[in-house]
PDB file of C-alpha atoms in Angstrom:
ATOM      1  CA  MET Z  23       3.224 115.450  58.008  1.00 57.00           C
ATOM      2  CA  SER Z  24       2.886 117.046  54.595  1.00 65.00           C
ATOM      3  CA  SER Z  25       5.829 116.575  52.306  1.00 68.00           C
ATOM      4  CA  ALA Z  26       7.696 114.643  54.809  1.00 72.00           C
ATOM      5  CA  GLU Z  27      10.613 112.055  54.397  1.00 76.00           C
ATOM      6  CA  ILE Z  28       9.956 109.046  56.465  1.00 78.00           C
ATOM      7  CA  TYR Z  29      12.696 106.585  57.390  1.00 78.00           C
ATOM      8  CA  VAL Z  30      11.195 103.337  58.420  1.00 77.00           C
ATOM      9  CA  GLY Z  31      13.800 101.030  60.442  1.00 78.00           C
ATOM     10  CA  SER Z  32      13.005  97.506  61.449  1.00 77.00           C
ATOM     11  CA  LYS Z  33      14.934  94.443  62.836  1.00 78.00           C
ATOM     12  CA  SER Z  34      15.009  91.458  60.256  1.00 78.00           C
ATOM     13  CA  ASP Z  35      14.747  87.891  61.148  1.00 78.00           C
ATOM     14  CA  ASP Z  36      18.475  87.532  61.432  1.00 82.00           C
ATOM     15  CA  GLY Z  37      18.771  90.421  63.814  1.00 78.00           C
ATOM     16  CA  SER Z  38      20.187  92.872  61.651  1.00 81.00           C
ATOM     17  CA  ALA Z  39      18.665  96.193  60.805  1.00 82.00           C
ATOM     18  CA  VAL Z  40      16.646  97.117  57.618  1.00 79.00           C
ATOM     19  CA  LEU Z  41      15.909 100.798  56.579  1.00 79.00           C
ATOM     20  CA  SER Z  42      13.297 101.781  54.026  1.00 79.00           C
ATOM     21  CA  LYS Z  43      12.212 105.228  52.911  1.00 79.00           C
ATOM     22  CA  ARG Z  44       8.692 106.553  52.418  1.00 80.00           C
ATOM     23  CA  PHE Z  45       7.193 109.851  51.407  1.00 77.00           C
ATOM     24  CA  SER Z  46       4.127 111.356  52.732  1.00 77.00           C
ATOM     25  CA  SER Z  47       1.902 113.769  50.948  1.00 74.00           C
ATOM     26  CA  GLY Z  48      -0.206 114.372  54.286  1.00 72.00           C
ATOM     27  CA  TYR Z  49      -3.346 113.172  52.877  1.00 73.00           C
ATOM     28  CA  GLU Z  50      -3.125 109.295  52.582  1.00 74.00           C
ATOM     29  CA  GLU Z  51      -0.590 106.454  53.835  1.00 73.00           C
ATOM     30  CA  PRO Z  52       3.049 107.365  53.106  1.00 75.00           C
ATOM     31  CA  THR Z  53       4.126 105.713  49.945  1.00 76.00           C
ATOM     32  CA  LEU Z  54       7.318 103.560  49.445  1.00 77.00           C
ATOM     33  CA  VAL Z  55      10.503 105.109  47.689  1.00 76.00           C
ATOM     34  CA  LYS Z  56      11.819 102.461  45.546  1.00 74.00           C
ATOM     35  CA  GLU Z  57      14.680 103.826  44.169  1.00 69.00           C
ATOM     36  CA  LYS Z  58      18.057 104.055  45.740  1.00 67.00           C
ATOM     37  CA  PHE Z  59      18.212 106.781  48.596  1.00 70.00           C
ATOM     38  CA  GLY Z  60      21.182 108.531  49.998  1.00 75.00           C
ATOM     39  CA  VAL Z  61      20.780 107.103  53.535  1.00 79.00           C
ATOM     40  CA  TYR Z  62      23.456 104.893  55.042  1.00 80.00           C
ATOM     41  CA  LEU Z  63      23.377 102.589  58.088  1.00 83.00           C
ATOM     42  CA  ILE Z  64      26.257 102.904  60.336  1.00 84.00           C
ATOM     43  CA  LYS Z  65      26.995  99.408  61.038  1.00 82.00           C
ATOM     44  CA  ASN Z  66      29.284  99.393  64.061  1.00 83.00           C
ATOM     45  CA  ASN Z  67      26.459 101.647  65.645  1.00 80.00           C
ATOM     46  CA  THR Z  68      23.509  99.711  64.687  1.00 81.00           C
ATOM     47  CA  GLY Z  69      21.962  96.425  66.065  1.00 81.00           C
ATOM     48  CA  THR Z  70      21.299  95.074  69.448  1.00 82.00           C
ATOM     49  CA  PHE Z  71      22.957  96.414  72.447  1.00 82.00           C
ATOM     50  CA  GLY Z  72      22.000  94.512  75.535  1.00 83.00           C
ATOM     51  CA  ASP Z  73      18.098  94.709  75.496  1.00 80.00           C
ATOM     52  CA  ILE Z  74      18.124  97.761  73.150  1.00 78.00           C
ATOM     53  CA  PHE Z  75      17.947  97.635  69.449  1.00 79.00           C
ATOM     54  CA  LYS Z  76      19.365 100.590  67.820  1.00 82.00           C
ATOM     55  CA  ILE Z  77      19.398 101.926  64.309  1.00 81.00           C
ATOM     56  CA  THR Z  78      22.018 104.611  63.555  1.00 83.00           C
ATOM     57  CA  PHE Z  79      22.030 106.166  59.886  1.00 81.00           C
ATOM     58  CA  LEU Z  80      23.484 109.003  58.061  1.00 83.00           C
ATOM     59  CA  ARG Z  81      21.630 111.400  55.468  1.00 80.00           C
ATOM     60  CA  PRO Z  82      23.333 113.933  53.433  1.00 80.00           C
ATOM     61  CA  MET Z  83      22.317 117.613  54.056  1.00 79.00           C
ATOM     62  CA  GLN Z  84      21.806 118.505  50.276  1.00 79.00           C
ATOM     63  CA  PRO Z  85      18.698 116.992  48.792  1.00 78.00           C
ATOM     64  CA  ARG Z  86      19.232 114.297  46.001  1.00 76.00           C
ATOM     65  CA  SER Z  87      15.699 114.818  44.611  1.00 74.00           C
ATOM     66  CA  SER Z  88      12.976 117.244  44.616  1.00 72.00           C
ATOM     67  CA  ARG Z  89      10.808 115.077  47.141  1.00 67.00           C
ATOM     68  CA  GLU Z  90      13.841 115.435  49.772  1.00 74.00           C
ATOM     69  CA  ILE Z  91      13.819 118.086  52.445  1.00 73.00           C
ATOM     70  CA  ASP Z  92      16.927 120.456  52.346  1.00 77.00           C
ATOM     71  CA  LEU Z  93      18.615 120.265  55.546  1.00 75.00           C
ATOM     72  CA  THR Z  94      21.187 122.930  54.778  1.00 74.00           C
ATOM     73  CA  LEU Z  95      18.851 125.493  56.014  1.00 72.00           C
ATOM     74  CA  GLY Z  96      19.719 124.375  59.533  1.00 67.00           C
ATOM     75  CA  LYS Z  97      16.709 123.726  61.421  1.00 64.00           C
ATOM     76  CA  THR Z  98      14.251 120.997  61.097  1.00 68.00           C
ATOM     77  CA  SER Z  99      11.969 118.791  63.151  1.00 63.00           C
ATOM     78  CA  LEU Z 100      12.863 115.310  63.761  1.00 63.00           C
ATOM     79  CA  ILE Z 101       9.508 113.186  64.448  1.00 62.00           C
ATOM     80  CA  TRP Z 102       9.751 109.790  65.833  1.00 63.00           C
ATOM     81  CA  ALA Z 103       7.685 106.972  66.900  1.00 62.00           C
ATOM     82  CA  PHE Z 104       8.130 103.240  67.684  1.00 62.00           C
ATOM     83  CA  HIS Z 105       5.802 100.290  67.287  1.00 60.00           C
ATOM     84  CA  GLN Z 106       5.946  97.484  69.973  1.00 57.00           C
ATOM     85  CA  ASP Z 107       5.502  94.635  67.696  1.00 59.00           C
ATOM     86  CA  LYS Z 108       7.750  93.735  64.813  1.00 62.00           C
ATOM     87  CA  ILE Z 109       6.621  95.011  61.482  1.00 60.00           C
ATOM     88  CA  PRO Z 110       5.582  92.174  58.843  1.00 57.00           C
ATOM     89  CA  SER Z 111       8.011  93.566  56.268  1.00 61.00           C
ATOM     90  CA  PRO Z 112       9.898  97.007  55.984  1.00 57.00           C
ATOM     91  CA  LEU Z 113       8.235  97.344  52.638  1.00 61.00           C
ATOM     92  CA  GLY Z 114       4.860  96.581  53.912  1.00 63.00           C
ATOM     93  CA  GLU Z 115       2.016  98.680  55.579  1.00 66.00           C
ATOM     94  CA  ILE Z 116       2.756 101.069  58.251  1.00 63.00           C
ATOM     95  CA  THR Z 117       0.370 100.300  61.196  1.00 63.00           C
ATOM     96  CA  ILE Z 118      -0.540 103.059  63.670  1.00 62.00           C
ATOM     97  CA  HIS Z 119       2.098 103.354  66.555  1.00 62.00           C
ATOM     98  CA  THR Z 120       1.047 101.815  69.854  1.00 59.00           C
ATOM     99  CA  SER Z 121       3.697 103.578  71.805  1.00 55.00           C
ATOM    100  CA  LYS Z 122       4.876 107.054  72.544  1.00 55.00           C
ATOM    101  CA  ASN Z 123       6.228 109.545  70.155  1.00 54.00           C
ATOM    102  CA  SER Z 124       7.618 112.865  70.084  1.00 55.00           C
ATOM    103  CA  VAL Z 125       8.735 115.953  68.018  1.00 55.00           C
ATOM    104  CA  ILE Z 126      12.199 117.068  68.758  1.00 54.00           C
ATOM    105  CA  ASP Z 127      13.252 120.520  67.209  1.00 56.00           C
ATOM    106  CA  CYS Z 128      17.097 120.028  65.803  1.00 56.00           C
ATOM    107  CA  ASP Z 129      19.640 122.650  65.185  1.00 56.00           C
ATOM    108  CA  LEU Z 130      21.793 120.738  62.417  1.00 56.00           C
ATOM    109  CA  PHE Z 131      24.484 123.637  62.663  1.00 55.00           C
ATOM    110  CA  SER Z 132      24.853 123.585  66.371  1.00 53.00           C
ATOM    111  CA  SER Z 133      26.609 120.840  68.207  1.00 44.00           C
ATOM    112  CA  SER Z 134      24.910 121.860  71.277  1.00 44.00           C
ATOM    113  CA  SER Z 135      21.781 119.926  69.963  1.00 40.00           C
ATOM    114  CA  PHE Z 136      23.254 116.734  70.450  1.00 40.00           C
ATOM    115  CA  LYS Z 137      24.963 115.293  73.565  1.00 39.00           C
ATOM    116  CA  LYS Z 138      28.495 114.651  73.594  1.00 36.00           C
ATOM    117  CA  ASN Z 139      29.356 111.166  72.217  1.00 38.00           C
ATOM    118  CA  ASP Z 140      32.077 110.016  74.709  1.00 38.00           C
ATOM    119  CA  GLY Z 141      30.749 106.378  75.295  1.00 38.00           C
ATOM    120  CA  LYS Z 142      29.380 107.409  78.838  1.00 39.00           C
ATOM    121  CA  ASP Z 143      26.044 109.009  77.734  1.00 42.00           C
ATOM    122  CA  ASN Z 144      23.491 108.118  75.024  1.00 43.00           C
ATOM    123  CA  ASP Z 145      25.804 107.836  72.059  1.00 43.00           C
ATOM    124  CA  GLY Z 146      25.061 111.250  70.424  1.00 42.00           C
ATOM    125  CA  LYS Z 147      21.315 110.985  70.435  1.00 44.00           C
ATOM    126  CA  VAL Z 148      19.458 114.330  70.295  1.00 43.00           C
ATOM    127  CA  ASP Z 149      18.848 115.767  73.650  1.00 43.00           C
ATOM    128  CA  SER Z 150      14.807 116.125  73.817  1.00 43.00           C
ATOM    129  CA  GLN Z 151      15.061 117.068  77.531  1.00 45.00           C
ATOM    130  CA  LYS Z 152      17.066 120.528  76.965  1.00 46.00           C
ATOM    131  CA  ASN Z 153      14.948 123.624  77.140  1.00 45.00           C
ATOM    132  CA  LYS Z 154      12.008 121.794  78.401  1.00 49.00           C
ATOM    133  CA  SER Z 155       9.492 124.122  80.151  1.00 50.00           C
ATOM    134  CA  PRO Z 156       7.040 122.829  82.771  1.00 46.00           C
ATOM    135  CA  PHE Z 157       4.087 123.504  80.082  1.00 45.00           C
ATOM    136  CA  MET Z 158       5.651 121.386  77.308  1.00 58.00           C
ATOM    137  CA  ASP Z 159       3.952 117.882  78.013  1.00 67.00           C
ATOM    138  CA  ASN Z 160       0.395 117.584  76.503  1.00 71.00           C
ATOM    139  CA  ASN Z 161      -1.504 117.246  79.933  1.00 77.00           C
ATOM    140  CA  SER Z 162      -0.067 120.537  81.282  1.00 79.00           C
ATOM    141  CA  LEU Z 163      -0.927 122.405  78.153  1.00 81.00           C
ATOM    142  CA  ILE Z 164      -4.435 120.947  78.185  1.00 86.00           C
ATOM    143  CA  LYS Z 165      -4.984 122.105  81.714  1.00 88.00           C
ATOM    144  CA  LEU Z 166      -3.572 125.549  80.850  1.00 88.00           C
ATOM    145  CA  HIS Z 167      -5.982 125.865  77.927  1.00 91.00           C
ATOM    146  CA  GLY Z 168      -8.807 124.677  79.844  1.00 94.00           C
ATOM    147  CA  SER Z 169      -8.296 127.273  82.629  1.00 94.00           C
ATOM    148  CA  MET Z 170      -7.937 130.103  80.233  1.00 95.00           C
ATOM    149  CA  MET Z 171     -11.109 129.183  78.308  1.00 97.00           C
ATOM    150  CA  PHE Z 172     -12.865 129.135  81.710  1.00 96.00           C
ATOM    151  CA  LEU Z 173     -11.586 132.575  82.570  1.00 96.00           C
ATOM    152  CA  GLY Z 174     -12.283 133.954  79.086  1.00 96.00           C
ATOM    153  CA  TRP Z 175     -16.012 132.569  78.674  1.00 96.00           C
ATOM    154  CA  CYS Z 176     -17.393 132.244  82.449  1.00 96.00           C
ATOM    155  CA  VAL Z 177     -15.465 135.208  83.766  1.00 96.00           C
ATOM    156  CA  PHE Z 178     -14.257 137.973  81.431  1.00 96.00           C
ATOM    157  CA  ALA Z 179     -17.094 137.544  78.955  1.00 96.00           C
ATOM    158  CA  PRO Z 180     -19.908 138.058  81.384  1.00 95.00           C
ATOM    159  CA  ALA Z 181     -18.172 140.803  83.035  1.00 94.00           C
ATOM    160  CA  GLY Z 182     -17.770 142.660  79.761  1.00 93.00           C
ATOM    161  CA  ILE Z 183     -21.465 142.153  78.946  1.00 93.00           C
ATOM    162  CA  LEU Z 184     -22.481 143.678  82.368  1.00 92.00           C
ATOM    163  CA  VAL Z 185     -20.054 146.715  82.011  1.00 91.00           C
ATOM    164  CA  ALA Z 186     -21.458 147.108  78.386  1.00 91.00           C
ATOM    165  CA  ARG Z 187     -24.978 146.937  79.485  1.00 90.00           C
ATOM    166  CA  PHE Z 188     -24.948 148.728  82.963  1.00 90.00           C
ATOM    167  CA  PHE Z 189     -21.822 150.909  83.364  1.00 88.00           C
ATOM    168  CA  LYS Z 190     -21.848 152.285  79.812  1.00 80.00           C
ATOM    169  CA  VAL Z 191     -22.567 155.871  81.114  1.00 79.00           C
ATOM    170  CA  ILE Z 192     -19.773 155.506  83.819  1.00 77.00           C
ATOM    171  CA  PHE Z 193     -17.079 154.649  81.439  1.00 67.00           C
TER     172      PHE Z 193
END
């Protein structure tokens, strides 16, 4: 995650949401950004809803500093992950995520990238299931890659060697 903006959301002791910003160089642990950053919590859509803790925030598309990513180009990748345990402090160390993570490609100019927010679905979250192919999960990709490597090295490479050695005159 070279030159990545990272927003860390957590639940405080009183149940409210806390948001901190970090910056990643890609080579070491993300550093905390201490100056005020232009991300705002949406209070009426942040908190505990049933057994789900949800943090909703807004970020301007125009960068406010040289370390922020310009979102006016329209497309970006949203990388998300979560940790099963409460972090000691939103300003503290980030530990390795113990749960699943994913990358969702968002087209920020198209409303079709987001589900309709009518209160009956998932409240405008990014639709990560859209445009999924059967080969998009890691297990399928690994199996496909292994099969193609087997064909390449164990079938086609020896066949090419045999053709080059014994059938050169015919071709």
